[in-house]
Structure formats: C-alpha cells, structure tokens
Amino acid sequence: MAKRPFPLSKVYTLLEPGPVVLLTTSRKGKPNIMTMSWLTMMEFEPPLIGCIVSDLNYSFKNLSATKECVINIPSADILDKVVACGNSTGAKTDKFAKFNLTAKPAAKVKAPLIDECFANLECRVVDTRMVNKYSLFVLEAVQAWIDPKIKNPRTVHHRGKGSFMIAGETVKTKSKMK
Amino acid sequence: MAKRPFPLSKVYTLLEPGPVVLLTTSRKGKPNIMTMSWLTMMEFEPPLIGCIVSDLNYSFKNLSATKECVINIPSADILDKVVACGNSTGAKTDKFAKFNLTAKPAAKVKAPLIDECFANLECRVVDTRMVNKYSLFVLEAVQAWIDPKIKNPRTVHHRGKGSFMIAGETVKTKSKMK
C-alpha cells in the first residue's frame, strides 16, 4: 500500500474506536506479530498508548528487550490473517511467511510495518514500571503512517470466542469533544 | 430495562470491542456522568480495567474520593445523550435531570447505574499509583448487569471531532482466542 505520514496529533482518532491491532516486534533480525485488543490511549500528544502484553506471549520478550514495536491496524479484508496470528505463536511460526503478510521497514524503529494494514504506528516503550504487576507497557507513538485512500475503515473489534464486530457506518454529531 | 446479573468472567466481551462508555460516580449524594473512551481490559478475572480520568474532569474528584464508579455501556439509541454528557460538566449540570437519564441504585457501590444503558459494570478503584503521572485508575468490576434481550448491541465508537462509528455486523471465525 502507498502510505503517507499521519499527524501524531491525530493518532487517537485511529485507536479510540477500539480496533483489534497487530503488534509487530523484532529481535535478532527475527520479526513477530501478535494480535492484540487490550490497549488504550493515555495522552493526546505526544501520543501515549497503554497496552497489555502478557509474559505468556512470545512478543513479551521482544518488547521488553528492544523497547520498540509497531501497532498495525488491519481492516476486515484480512480478518482471516488476524485470527491466524492470534491462533499461533512466534516461538514456532514465522507468521509473516506462513500467513503471507509483507514486512516493510519502519522509519524510526527496528520492528517492521505490516504493509497490508491501512495504518501503522511506530512506537517506543517509555515506561515499564507497570509491567511486573499488570503486563502494562506505556508506548509513545513516534511516527504514524496511513493509506490516504481509506476514510472510514472497516476495522474489526473482538467480542470474544471467535466473534468479531465489523465497523459499521460513521455518523457525525455536534460533539465538542476532541 | 429489566437486567440480569452478567458473569464477571465475561466482562471482557463487553469492553474489548472498544465502545464509548458513560462513567457514573456519586459524592455527597450528588451523582455525575462522564463520557469516556480511554479504557482497556487489564485482566480477565477478577476483571481489571484501566481507565484515564483527567483531573480536568469533574468526575476525577468523585472517583478519587469515593473509589467507586459504574461503567455504563450505551447503544446508538441514546447517542444524543452520550454526546450531551460529553459536552457538559457536572460542576454546572445535573446530567441525569437535564438529559433525562434514569439513575438506579447499584448493588455494591454508591455510584448509580444508568438504566438506559444495556450493560452496567459496578467497579471499585484498586490501584491509584498511576493517577499522578497518567491519570490512570485501575478498576475491578465487582458486579455486572446486562439486558438479556440485547445480543449484538449497536455500540458507539469515537472517531474524534464529532464522528462516531456505529457497531456493524458480527461475524464468527474459528479463533481459539479467549
């Protein structure tokens, strides 16, 4: 996909709706992908994001060691790959190769961008004090990318046990909220 | 609405899709409502939820002082009230009265349930160590309620600047994820 830089001040508009994301990490030249739903915005700018990565996940070691990752946002077009990444472990599987996903180099971190995702947020870990107790990493988005053709993405939202809600219509209101 | 208790082990299925929620608090007999999108699951059971409540919000004082709240999940039927709650402050407005919302007593906390919401999660604050730096409260859901008639709720998801995505269709996959 041909992507353009996306303003860091608008990163919250991508994550607030609550999409399932694909977290990429890379260590010793070996990239991995983890399907993730437990994350929240914590600050507008610089954009801070809190995410839970359990030490049961293969990505935990990568994230802890490299302190870098990319949050990739998929649309429903690749829901089968999102599910496949969630059903397998990087300990045994090269998920890029097996699920036919394309790793592109990021600008500011070593973790790769997933080309098939419509948005990518390059992140650095900025606080690990809640990792021991809660597996909570605080990330700062340092570079964001978007496919400018996509206006109202059909993101996927996890309802549990195999069910996903697909993003429906977008409505405009007179909200004064940011 | 006639609601039934909802298993605490399934609370994650309500919050993982990323809906906008209405946070209720109550102090000195005066309840308030805050529209909120910055929250994430942190643990399955007991269900832990991390949420950002800024000290610029009127609800911050209530939550800090009482350490109790309710997370109420609205559907698109009351989007106008969700927006109205977000556009006003409890310092000046009795939002229950002004926006014609019904406060019902909760079972385990003093904050009220919003009757018009299809699900309500009674919560206690269990960790305030990240409040000073990040305005992050860790909540434990201690009692959950649901309208059993609603299967795939038309939740609302904030895209920013007045735009909301309305939950679309739900699809089933062969995901083995919880």
mmCIF file with all atom_site columns, N, CA and C in Angstrom, chain B residues 92-134:
data_model
loop_
_atom_site.group_PDB
_atom_site.id
_atom_site.type_symbol
_atom_site.label_atom_id
_atom_site.label_alt_id
_atom_site.label_comp_id
_atom_site.label_asym_id
_atom_site.label_entity_id
_atom_site.label_seq_id
_atom_site.pdbx_PDB_ins_code
_atom_site.Cartn_x
_atom_site.Cartn_y
_atom_site.Cartn_z
_atom_site.occupancy
_atom_site.B_iso_or_equiv
_atom_site.pdbx_formal_charge
_atom_site.auth_seq_id
_atom_site.auth_comp_id
_atom_site.auth_asym_id
_atom_site.auth_atom_id
_atom_site.pdbx_PDB_model_num
ATOM 1   N N  . LYS B 1 92  ? -21.541 22.179 36.686 1.00 0.00 ? 92  LYS B N  1
ATOM 2   C CA . LYS B 1 92  ? -22.636 23.124 36.440 1.00 0.00 ? 92  LYS B CA 1
ATOM 3   C C  . LYS B 1 92  ? -23.969 22.445 36.138 1.00 0.00 ? 92  LYS B C  1
ATOM 4   N N  . THR B 1 93  ? -23.926 21.132 35.838 1.00 0.00 ? 93  THR B N  1
ATOM 5   C CA . THR B 1 93  ? -25.110 20.475 35.290 1.00 0.00 ? 93  THR B CA 1
ATOM 6   C C  . THR B 1 93  ? -25.437 19.193 36.042 1.00 0.00 ? 93  THR B C  1
ATOM 7   N N  . ASP B 1 94  ? -26.702 19.005 36.414 1.00 0.00 ? 94  ASP B N  1
ATOM 8   C CA . ASP B 1 94  ? -27.182 17.690 36.861 1.00 0.00 ? 94  ASP B CA 1
ATOM 9   C C  . ASP B 1 94  ? -27.553 16.930 35.588 1.00 0.00 ? 94  ASP B C  1
ATOM 10  N N  . LYS B 1 95  ? -26.636 16.105 35.116 1.00 0.00 ? 95  LYS B N  1
ATOM 11  C CA . LYS B 1 95  ? -26.814 15.496 33.787 1.00 0.00 ? 95  LYS B CA 1
ATOM 12  C C  . LYS B 1 95  ? -27.967 14.495 33.766 1.00 0.00 ? 95  LYS B C  1
ATOM 13  N N  . PHE B 1 96  ? -28.217 13.804 34.890 1.00 0.00 ? 96  PHE B N  1
ATOM 14  C CA . PHE B 1 96  ? -29.373 12.885 34.918 1.00 0.00 ? 96  PHE B CA 1
ATOM 15  C C  . PHE B 1 96  ? -30.660 13.664 34.641 1.00 0.00 ? 96  PHE B C  1
ATOM 16  N N  . ALA B 1 97  ? -30.826 14.790 35.328 1.00 0.00 ? 97  ALA B N  1
ATOM 17  C CA . ALA B 1 97  ? -32.051 15.578 35.162 1.00 0.00 ? 97  ALA B CA 1
ATOM 18  C C  . ALA B 1 97  ? -32.102 16.221 33.778 1.00 0.00 ? 97  ALA B C  1
ATOM 19  N N  . LYS B 1 98  ? -31.015 16.865 33.403 1.00 0.00 ? 98  LYS B N  1
ATOM 20  C CA . LYS B 1 98  ? -31.027 17.650 32.165 1.00 0.00 ? 98  LYS B CA 1
ATOM 21  C C  . LYS B 1 98  ? -31.200 16.776 30.924 1.00 0.00 ? 98  LYS B C  1
ATOM 22  N N  . PHE B 1 99  ? -30.564 15.587 30.924 1.00 0.00 ? 99  PHE B N  1
ATOM 23  C CA . PHE B 1 99  ? -30.600 14.749 29.712 1.00 0.00 ? 99  PHE B CA 1
ATOM 24  C C  . PHE B 1 99  ? -31.572 13.579 29.851 1.00 0.00 ? 99  PHE B C  1
ATOM 25  N N  . ASN B 1 100 ? -32.397 13.651 30.900 1.00 0.00 ? 100 ASN B N  1
ATOM 26  C CA . ASN B 1 100 ? -33.467 12.676 31.045 1.00 0.00 ? 100 ASN B CA 1
ATOM 27  C C  . ASN B 1 100 ? -32.944 11.237 31.074 1.00 0.00 ? 100 ASN B C  1
ATOM 28  N N  . LEU B 1 101 ? -31.944 11.019 31.934 1.00 0.00 ? 101 LEU B N  1
ATOM 29  C CA . LEU B 1 101 ? -31.410 9.671  32.156 1.00 0.00 ? 101 LEU B CA 1
ATOM 30  C C  . LEU B 1 101 ? -31.824 9.219  33.550 1.00 0.00 ? 101 LEU B C  1
ATOM 31  N N  . THR B 1 102 ? -31.985 7.904  33.727 1.00 0.00 ? 102 THR B N  1
ATOM 32  C CA . THR B 1 102 ? -32.539 7.366  34.958 1.00 0.00 ? 102 THR B CA 1
ATOM 33  C C  . THR B 1 102 ? -31.454 6.721  35.816 1.00 0.00 ? 102 THR B C  1
ATOM 34  N N  . ALA B 1 103 ? -31.276 7.231  37.035 1.00 0.00 ? 103 ALA B N  1
ATOM 35  C CA . ALA B 1 103 ? -30.304 6.651  37.966 1.00 0.00 ? 103 ALA B CA 1
ATOM 36  C C  . ALA B 1 103 ? -30.980 5.553  38.779 1.00 0.00 ? 103 ALA B C  1
ATOM 37  N N  . LYS B 1 104 ? -30.417 4.342  38.714 1.00 0.00 ? 104 LYS B N  1
ATOM 38  C CA . LYS B 1 104 ? -30.923 3.235  39.533 1.00 0.00 ? 104 LYS B CA 1
ATOM 39  C C  . LYS B 1 104 ? -29.847 2.851  40.535 1.00 0.00 ? 104 LYS B C  1
ATOM 40  N N  . PRO B 1 105 ? -30.247 2.424  41.730 1.00 0.00 ? 105 PRO B N  1
ATOM 41  C CA . PRO B 1 105 ? -29.219 2.053  42.704 1.00 0.00 ? 105 PRO B CA 1
ATOM 42  C C  . PRO B 1 105 ? -28.423 0.820  42.259 1.00 0.00 ? 105 PRO B C  1
ATOM 43  N N  . ALA B 1 106 ? -27.129 0.855  42.506 1.00 0.00 ? 106 ALA B N  1
ATOM 44  C CA . ALA B 1 106 ? -26.271 -0.295 42.238 1.00 0.00 ? 106 ALA B CA 1
ATOM 45  C C  . ALA B 1 106 ? -26.332 -1.250 43.436 1.00 0.00 ? 106 ALA B C  1
ATOM 46  N N  . ALA B 1 107 ? -25.789 -2.453 43.260 1.00 0.00 ? 107 ALA B N  1
ATOM 47  C CA . ALA B 1 107 ? -25.819 -3.446 44.345 1.00 0.00 ? 107 ALA B CA 1
ATOM 48  C C  . ALA B 1 107 ? -24.652 -3.276 45.307 1.00 0.00 ? 107 ALA B C  1
ATOM 49  N N  . LYS B 1 108 ? -23.487 -2.940 44.772 1.00 0.00 ? 108 LYS B N  1
ATOM 50  C CA . LYS B 1 108 ? -22.272 -2.989 45.596 1.00 0.00 ? 108 LYS B CA 1
ATOM 51  C C  . LYS B 1 108 ? -21.516 -1.678 45.718 1.00 0.00 ? 108 LYS B C  1
ATOM 52  N N  . VAL B 1 109 ? -21.934 -0.658 44.969 1.00 0.00 ? 109 VAL B N  1
ATOM 53  C CA . VAL B 1 109 ? -21.262 0.641  45.061 1.00 0.00 ? 109 VAL B CA 1
ATOM 54  C C  . VAL B 1 109 ? -22.317 1.734  45.175 1.00 0.00 ? 109 VAL B C  1
ATOM 55  N N  . LYS B 1 110 ? -21.877 2.921  45.588 1.00 0.00 ? 110 LYS B N  1
ATOM 56  C CA . LYS B 1 110 ? -22.829 4.027  45.760 1.00 0.00 ? 110 LYS B CA 1
ATOM 57  C C  . LYS B 1 110 ? -23.124 4.767  44.450 1.00 0.00 ? 110 LYS B C  1
ATOM 58  N N  . ALA B 1 111 ? -22.217 4.663  43.480 1.00 0.00 ? 111 ALA B N  1
ATOM 59  C CA . ALA B 1 111 ? -22.479 5.289  42.171 1.00 0.00 ? 111 ALA B CA 1
ATOM 60  C C  . ALA B 1 111 ? -23.682 4.604  41.529 1.00 0.00 ? 111 ALA B C  1
ATOM 61  N N  . PRO B 1 112 ? -24.502 5.375  40.797 1.00 0.00 ? 112 PRO B N  1
ATOM 62  C CA . PRO B 1 112 ? -25.725 4.788  40.222 1.00 0.00 ? 112 PRO B CA 1
ATOM 63  C C  . PRO B 1 112 ? -25.504 4.093  38.876 1.00 0.00 ? 112 PRO B C  1
ATOM 64  N N  . LEU B 1 113 ? -26.409 3.160  38.576 1.00 0.00 ? 113 LEU B N  1
ATOM 65  C CA . LEU B 1 113 ? -26.497 2.583  37.236 1.00 0.00 ? 113 LEU B CA 1
ATOM 66  C C  . LEU B 1 113 ? -27.319 3.526  36.360 1.00 0.00 ? 113 LEU B C  1
ATOM 67  N N  . ILE B 1 114 ? -26.929 3.666  35.097 1.00 0.00 ? 114 ILE B N  1
ATOM 68  C CA . ILE B 1 114 ? -27.787 4.375  34.139 1.00 0.00 ? 114 ILE B CA 1
ATOM 69  C C  . ILE B 1 114 ? -28.706 3.336  33.515 1.00 0.00 ? 114 ILE B C  1
ATOM 70  N N  . ASP B 1 115 ? -29.987 3.482  33.803 1.00 0.00 ? 115 ASP B N  1
ATOM 71  C CA . ASP B 1 115 ? -30.956 2.460  33.384 1.00 0.00 ? 115 ASP B CA 1
ATOM 72  C C  . ASP B 1 115 ? -31.020 2.297  31.874 1.00 0.00 ? 115 ASP B C  1
ATOM 73  N N  . GLU B 1 116 ? -30.866 3.384  31.132 1.00 0.00 ? 116 GLU B N  1
ATOM 74  C CA . GLU B 1 116 ? -30.996 3.359  29.670 1.00 0.00 ? 116 GLU B CA 1
ATOM 75  C C  . GLU B 1 116 ? -29.822 2.664  28.969 1.00 0.00 ? 116 GLU B C  1
ATOM 76  N N  . CYS B 1 117 ? -28.753 2.328  29.705 1.00 0.00 ? 117 CYS B N  1
ATOM 77  C CA . CYS B 1 117 ? -27.625 1.623  29.099 1.00 0.00 ? 117 CYS B CA 1
ATOM 78  C C  . CYS B 1 117 ? -27.873 0.116  29.164 1.00 0.00 ? 117 CYS B C  1
ATOM 79  N N  . PHE B 1 118 ? -27.453 -0.641 28.135 1.00 0.00 ? 118 PHE B N  1
ATOM 80  C CA . PHE B 1 118 ? -27.783 -2.068 28.082 1.00 0.00 ? 118 PHE B CA 1
ATOM 81  C C  . PHE B 1 118 ? -26.906 -2.910 29.001 1.00 0.00 ? 118 PHE B C  1
ATOM 82  N N  . ALA B 1 119 ? -25.791 -2.339 29.478 1.00 0.00 ? 119 ALA B N  1
ATOM 83  C CA . ALA B 1 119 ? -24.925 -3.064 30.415 1.00 0.00 ? 119 ALA B CA 1
ATOM 84  C C  . ALA B 1 119 ? -24.336 -2.089 31.416 1.00 0.00 ? 119 ALA B C  1
ATOM 85  N N  . ASN B 1 120 ? -24.115 -2.581 32.632 1.00 0.00 ? 120 ASN B N  1
ATOM 86  C CA . ASN B 1 120 ? -23.558 -1.749 33.709 1.00 0.00 ? 120 ASN B CA 1
ATOM 87  C C  . ASN B 1 120 ? -22.528 -2.582 34.477 1.00 0.00 ? 120 ASN B C  1
ATOM 88  N N  . LEU B 1 121 ? -21.369 -1.992 34.710 1.00 0.00 ? 121 LEU B N  1
ATOM 89  C CA . LEU B 1 121 ? -20.310 -2.680 35.442 1.00 0.00 ? 121 LEU B CA 1
ATOM 90  C C  . LEU B 1 121 ? -19.997 -1.888 36.702 1.00 0.00 ? 121 LEU B C  1
ATOM 91  N N  . GLU B 1 122 ? -20.368 -2.438 37.858 1.00 0.00 ? 122 GLU B N  1
ATOM 92  C CA . GLU B 1 122 ? -20.059 -1.774 39.127 1.00 0.00 ? 122 GLU B CA 1
ATOM 93  C C  . GLU B 1 122 ? -18.586 -2.024 39.438 1.00 0.00 ? 122 GLU B C  1
ATOM 94  N N  . CYS B 1 123 ? -17.861 -0.954 39.734 1.00 0.00 ? 123 CYS B N  1
ATOM 95  C CA . CYS B 1 123 ? -16.400 -1.064 39.892 1.00 0.00 ? 123 CYS B CA 1
ATOM 96  C C  . CYS B 1 123 ? -15.890 -0.378 41.155 1.00 0.00 ? 123 CYS B C  1
ATOM 97  N N  . ARG B 1 124 ? -14.799 -0.937 41.679 1.00 0.00 ? 124 ARG B N  1
ATOM 98  C CA . ARG B 1 124 ? -14.051 -0.285 42.754 1.00 0.00 ? 124 ARG B CA 1
ATOM 99  C C  . ARG B 1 124 ? -12.648 0.035  42.252 1.00 0.00 ? 124 ARG B C  1
ATOM 100 N N  . VAL B 1 125 ? -12.128 1.177  42.663 1.00 0.00 ? 125 VAL B N  1
ATOM 101 C CA . VAL B 1 125 ? -10.744 1.530  42.334 1.00 0.00 ? 125 VAL B CA 1
ATOM 102 C C  . VAL B 1 125 ? -9.819  0.673  43.188 1.00 0.00 ? 125 VAL B C  1
ATOM 103 N N  . VAL B 1 126 ? -8.893  -0.051 42.538 1.00 0.00 ? 126 VAL B N  1
ATOM 104 C CA . VAL B 1 126 ? -7.992  -0.929 43.289 1.00 0.00 ? 126 VAL B CA 1
ATOM 105 C C  . VAL B 1 126 ? -6.532  -0.495 43.230 1.00 0.00 ? 126 VAL B C  1
ATOM 106 N N  . ASP B 1 127 ? -6.207  0.481  42.390 1.00 0.00 ? 127 ASP B N  1
ATOM 107 C CA . ASP B 1 127 ? -4.819  0.949  42.324 1.00 0.00 ? 127 ASP B CA 1
ATOM 108 C C  . ASP B 1 127 ? -4.817  2.393  41.815 1.00 0.00 ? 127 ASP B C  1
ATOM 109 N N  . THR B 1 128 ? -4.198  3.272  42.597 1.00 0.00 ? 128 THR B N  1
ATOM 110 C CA . THR B 1 128 ? -4.145  4.689  42.206 1.00 0.00 ? 128 THR B CA 1
ATOM 111 C C  . THR B 1 128 ? -2.699  5.152  41.970 1.00 0.00 ? 128 THR B C  1
ATOM 112 N N  . ARG B 1 129 ? -1.769  4.209  41.887 1.00 0.00 ? 129 ARG B N  1
ATOM 113 C CA . ARG B 1 129 ? -0.361  4.608  41.788 1.00 0.00 ? 129 ARG B CA 1
ATOM 114 C C  . ARG B 1 129 ? -0.008  5.281  40.462 1.00 0.00 ? 129 ARG B C  1
ATOM 115 N N  . MET B 1 130 ? -0.836  5.058  39.423 1.00 0.00 ? 130 MET B N  1
ATOM 116 C CA . MET B 1 130 ? -0.540  5.692  38.131 1.00 0.00 ? 130 MET B CA 1
ATOM 117 C C  . MET B 1 130 ? -1.409  6.929  37.895 1.00 0.00 ? 130 MET B C  1
ATOM 118 N N  . VAL B 1 131 ? -2.099  7.388  38.942 1.00 0.00 ? 131 VAL B N  1
ATOM 119 C CA . VAL B 1 131 ? -3.002  8.534  38.773 1.00 0.00 ? 131 VAL B CA 1
ATOM 120 C C  . VAL B 1 131 ? -2.211  9.835  38.621 1.00 0.00 ? 131 VAL B C  1
ATOM 121 N N  . ASN B 1 132 ? -1.222  10.045 39.483 1.00 0.00 ? 132 ASN B N  1
ATOM 122 C CA . ASN B 1 132 ? -0.479  11.306 39.414 1.00 0.00 ? 132 ASN B CA 1
ATOM 123 C C  . ASN B 1 132 ? 0.161   11.516 38.048 1.00 0.00 ? 132 ASN B C  1
ATOM 124 N N  . LYS B 1 133 ? 0.826   10.493 37.556 1.00 0.00 ? 133 LYS B N  1
ATOM 125 C CA . LYS B 1 133 ? 1.573   10.669 36.301 1.00 0.00 ? 133 LYS B CA 1
ATOM 126 C C  . LYS B 1 133 ? 0.686   10.551 35.061 1.00 0.00 ? 133 LYS B C  1
ATOM 127 N N  . TYR B 1 134 ? -0.265  9.589  35.088 1.00 0.00 ? 134 TYR B N  1
ATOM 128 C CA . TYR B 1 134 ? -1.003  9.285  33.850 1.00 0.00 ? 134 TYR B CA 1
ATOM 129 C C  . TYR B 1 134 ? -2.523  9.446  33.965 1.00 0.00 ? 134 TYR B C  1
#
